[in-house]
Amino acid sequence: MRRNCAAAKITPVTRTIRFNAFDMNCVAHQSPGLWRHPDDRSAEYKDLAYWADLARLLERGRFDGLFIADVLGTYDIYGANDEAAIRQAAQIPVNDPLLLVSAMALVTEHLGFGITTGTGFEHPYPFARRVSTLDHLTKGRVGWNVVTGYLPAAARNMGQTDQPAHDARYDHADEYLEVLYKLWEGSWEDDAVIRDRERGVFTDPDKVHHIGHQGQHFSVPGIHLSEPSPQRTPVIFQAGSSPRGVRFAAENAEAIFTAAPTKAILRETVDTIRRELELAGRDPYSAKIFNLSTVITAATEEQARAKHAEYLSYGDPEGALVFMSGWMGVDLSRYGRDEPIADVDSNAILSAVKAFQSADPDGGEWAVDDIATWAEIGGMGPLIVGSGTRVADVLQEWVDETDVDGFNLAYAVTPGSFADFIDHVVPVLTERGAYQEEYAPGSLRNKLFGRGDRLPDEHRGASYRVGGPRSTIIERPSTVPSSSASVASQPTSGR
Ligand SMILES: Cc1cc2nc3c(=O)[nH]c(=O)nc-3n(C[C@H](O)[C@H](O)[C@H](O)COP(=O)(O)O)c2cc1C
């Protein structure tokens, strides 16, 4: 099994490839052990100046966005405890992703911010306001990665005995999104805020609606707390590739993250996603698909290979198995290193389990040691090592052969891996017409799709708008109990 993806014969394509940087508010995100490398600055994650520098760098490289992953639990599947994860800083300690965004927005003009939060642990009402706040403060540059969680430790620490079953988590997320769409799209009309100084009316109450949500999991009768932000609904990102996950993505996502290790798996996944988008009544290209990948590059092939070897000397295969055990929901410490994972039950990331039960890039079987080597730098996606030209060839080949739209780039060291990509790969792709020469104007949604700031009419969320087919707004209720209503004589809106 080879780790470094070599380029085959190239058919140059001129499709513009999209790029996000993939990061997390922690140390060495998906490259365990690399925090020890002298060039790695990830231990500065507690410092706003560090994040501001990273945002400026990514905007210089015309990245579409910085995507910030998150978990609310520890990786305690490996060895059935959290010792190895804590020792190796496997995404622990980990800080909140949302709080980073305002500072980075202040020092950039175009970079998008994809923040991750789970649907299982926080009520949608306060979350809706936090996201609207960020969308205001960034002038419409926020995306939200909707995750349903995979770490049982997160559920346990939020008062549950275990996380709900895999598909039930998506059912719950369906209602979570319904509440959010109602708040973001259906509560405040665009012209509700009038700031009429003469009449002393800041907001017209007739244009602010109670959403009247009463569901299986949530009761949210009232209005959204924020006035409409540039995008209203943030750009919806999603990352599940199981059958239920893809169905959820097809109904909601505008950007979909995959972590396919091979082109064969990615091709199959992309085909399935595009088919499901059509079945959901959407254009098959209405969601951009980004595959997780890691690039190690330098001025020459030799220098890139030397850099790779040097990075590997800091890597930590056991740390990789800590991650893989968490993602797969399978304790890999219980296997021999030369054993395949075979048939196992999982309540975590089903697509991760399936990927490592499929053929490896050489058509062979993945043994546990292969998985550790594969995931050591950058996690589950492919690792591409080479000069700028070679890496550009490979990326274009993946796009050409799999129909993927772009890549979520994980780092070996940060910000070095991103800086190297910007210095060596971006000029080659730009020269070939495969990289955006300048940012499109406006919000993140407009930059990605060029169709304005708001959700397109055919998107599920748009159907909750005032006057839309799923609009649920109710007449403004009196907050006074009916027995004393006549005494207080609270007016209703009369609509
Ligand atoms: C590239 C990628 C990034 C992900 N990032 C996160 C994350 O930051 N936090 C999280 O809780 N889950 C994350 N996930 C997990 C997914 O959101 C989803 O819960 C998981 O893939 C299970 O879905 P599936 O079984 O449908 O594949 C990620 C998955 C992928 C493939």
mmCIF file of N, CA and C and ligand atoms in Angstrom, residues 22 69-70 116 145 147-150 166 170 239-242 245 257-259 348-351, ligand 1:
data_model
loop_
_atom_site.group_PDB
_atom_site.id
_atom_site.type_symbol
_atom_site.label_atom_id
_atom_site.label_comp_id
_atom_site.label_asym_id
_atom_site.label_seq_id
_atom_site.Cartn_x
_atom_site.Cartn_y
_atom_site.Cartn_z
ATOM 1 N N PHE A 22 -8.254 23.180 6.259
ATOM 2 C CA PHE A 22 -8.960 22.355 7.251
ATOM 3 C C PHE A 22 -8.177 22.425 8.559
ATOM 4 N N ALA A 69 -12.968 22.378 12.236
ATOM 5 C CA ALA A 69 -13.653 21.195 12.763
ATOM 6 C C ALA A 69 -13.851 21.349 14.273
ATOM 7 N N ASP A 70 -14.662 20.476 14.844
ATOM 8 C CA ASP A 70 -14.833 20.500 16.293
ATOM 9 C C ASP A 70 -15.414 19.189 16.785
ATOM 10 N N THR A 116 -17.818 24.400 12.764
ATOM 11 C CA THR A 116 -18.488 23.124 13.030
ATOM 12 C C THR A 116 -19.162 23.155 14.392
ATOM 13 N N ASN A 145 -20.840 23.808 9.411
ATOM 14 C CA ASN A 145 -20.706 22.380 9.157
ATOM 15 C C ASN A 145 -21.603 21.634 10.130
ATOM 16 N N VAL A 147 -22.864 18.748 12.044
ATOM 17 C CA VAL A 147 -22.420 17.394 12.379
ATOM 18 C C VAL A 147 -23.346 16.783 13.424
ATOM 19 N N THR A 148 -23.452 15.462 13.346
ATOM 20 C CA THR A 148 -24.349 14.762 14.258
ATOM 21 C C THR A 148 -23.571 14.049 15.364
ATOM 22 N N GLY A 149 -22.238 14.160 15.339
ATOM 23 C CA GLY A 149 -21.400 13.599 16.402
ATOM 24 C C GLY A 149 -21.060 12.142 16.164
ATOM 25 N N TYR A 150 -19.917 11.737 16.727
ATOM 26 C CA TYR A 150 -19.535 10.320 16.615
ATOM 27 C C TYR A 150 -18.827 9.823 17.866
ATOM 28 N N HIS A 166 -27.004 5.812 14.984
ATOM 29 C CA HIS A 166 -26.509 6.594 13.850
ATOM 30 C C HIS A 166 -27.621 7.293 13.070
ATOM 31 N N TYR A 170 -29.414 11.577 12.692
ATOM 32 C CA TYR A 170 -29.789 12.388 11.521
ATOM 33 C C TYR A 170 -31.262 12.797 11.578
ATOM 34 N N ALA A 239 -20.914 16.586 6.279
ATOM 35 C CA ALA A 239 -19.797 15.672 6.013
ATOM 36 C C ALA A 239 -20.130 14.188 6.126
ATOM 37 N N GLY A 240 -21.365 13.816 6.146
ATOM 38 C CA GLY A 240 -21.663 12.382 6.272
ATOM 39 C C GLY A 240 -21.763 11.710 4.920
ATOM 40 N N SER A 241 -21.182 10.542 4.792
ATOM 41 C CA SER A 241 -21.207 9.839 3.500
ATOM 42 C C SER A 241 -21.926 8.500 3.565
ATOM 43 N N SER A 242 -22.535 8.167 4.706
ATOM 44 C CA SER A 242 -23.341 6.936 4.779
ATOM 45 C C SER A 242 -24.632 7.181 3.996
ATOM 46 N N GLY A 245 -26.598 9.693 5.767
ATOM 47 C CA GLY A 245 -25.867 10.964 5.757
ATOM 48 C C GLY A 245 -25.987 11.663 4.414
ATOM 49 N N PHE A 257 -18.370 17.649 2.585
ATOM 50 C CA PHE A 257 -17.004 17.190 2.809
ATOM 51 C C PHE A 257 -16.957 15.684 2.771
ATOM 52 N N THR A 258 -16.017 15.169 2.008
ATOM 53 C CA THR A 258 -15.797 13.734 2.006
ATOM 54 C C THR A 258 -14.365 13.491 2.486
ATOM 55 N N ALA A 259 -14.091 12.263 2.867
ATOM 56 C CA ALA A 259 -12.726 11.922 3.293
ATOM 57 C C ALA A 259 -12.340 10.607 2.642
ATOM 58 N N ALA A 348 -20.372 5.039 14.751
ATOM 59 C CA ALA A 348 -19.629 6.297 14.583
ATOM 60 C C ALA A 348 -19.720 6.735 13.124
ATOM 61 N N ILE A 349 -18.580 6.918 12.437
ATOM 62 C CA ILE A 349 -18.613 7.376 11.045
ATOM 63 C C ILE A 349 -18.619 6.149 10.136
ATOM 64 N N LEU A 350 -19.778 5.812 9.619
ATOM 65 C CA LEU A 350 -19.906 4.559 8.852
ATOM 66 C C LEU A 350 -19.059 4.590 7.586
ATOM 67 N N SER A 351 -18.956 5.793 6.969
ATOM 68 C CA SER A 351 -18.171 5.867 5.739
ATOM 69 C C SER A 351 -16.691 5.588 6.015
HETATM 70 C C1 LIG B 1 -14.101 15.383 6.227
HETATM 71 C C2 LIG B 1 -14.957 15.181 7.432
HETATM 72 C C3 LIG B 1 -14.927 16.114 8.439
HETATM 73 C C4 LIG B 1 -15.721 15.938 9.569
HETATM 74 N N1 LIG B 1 -15.636 16.836 10.581
HETATM 75 C C5 LIG B 1 -16.337 16.606 11.714
HETATM 76 C C6 LIG B 1 -16.210 17.475 12.812
HETATM 77 O O1 LIG B 1 -15.478 18.451 12.780
HETATM 78 N N2 LIG B 1 -16.916 17.194 13.923
HETATM 79 C C7 LIG B 1 -17.760 16.114 14.015
HETATM 80 O O2 LIG B 1 -18.380 15.918 15.054
HETATM 81 N N3 LIG B 1 -17.909 15.284 12.962
HETATM 82 C C8 LIG B 1 -17.199 15.493 11.843
HETATM 83 N N4 LIG B 1 -17.318 14.637 10.813
HETATM 84 C C9 LIG B 1 -18.272 13.552 10.940
HETATM 85 C C10 LIG B 1 -19.525 13.806 10.124
HETATM 86 O O3 LIG B 1 -20.105 15.033 10.357
HETATM 87 C C11 LIG B 1 -20.586 12.733 10.348
HETATM 88 O O4 LIG B 1 -21.101 12.784 11.653
HETATM 89 C C12 LIG B 1 -19.956 11.439 10.152
HETATM 90 O O5 LIG B 1 -19.307 11.453 8.897
HETATM 91 C C13 LIG B 1 -20.985 10.311 10.244
HETATM 92 O O6 LIG B 1 -21.675 10.323 9.126
HETATM 93 P P1 LIG B 1 -21.732 9.114 8.146
HETATM 94 O O7 LIG B 1 -21.781 7.888 8.998
HETATM 95 O O8 LIG B 1 -22.995 9.461 7.454
HETATM 96 O O9 LIG B 1 -20.527 9.155 7.247
HETATM 97 C C14 LIG B 1 -16.548 14.797 9.680
HETATM 98 C C15 LIG B 1 -16.581 13.854 8.653
HETATM 99 C C16 LIG B 1 -15.792 14.038 7.542
HETATM 100 C C17 LIG B 1 -15.860 12.988 6.474
#
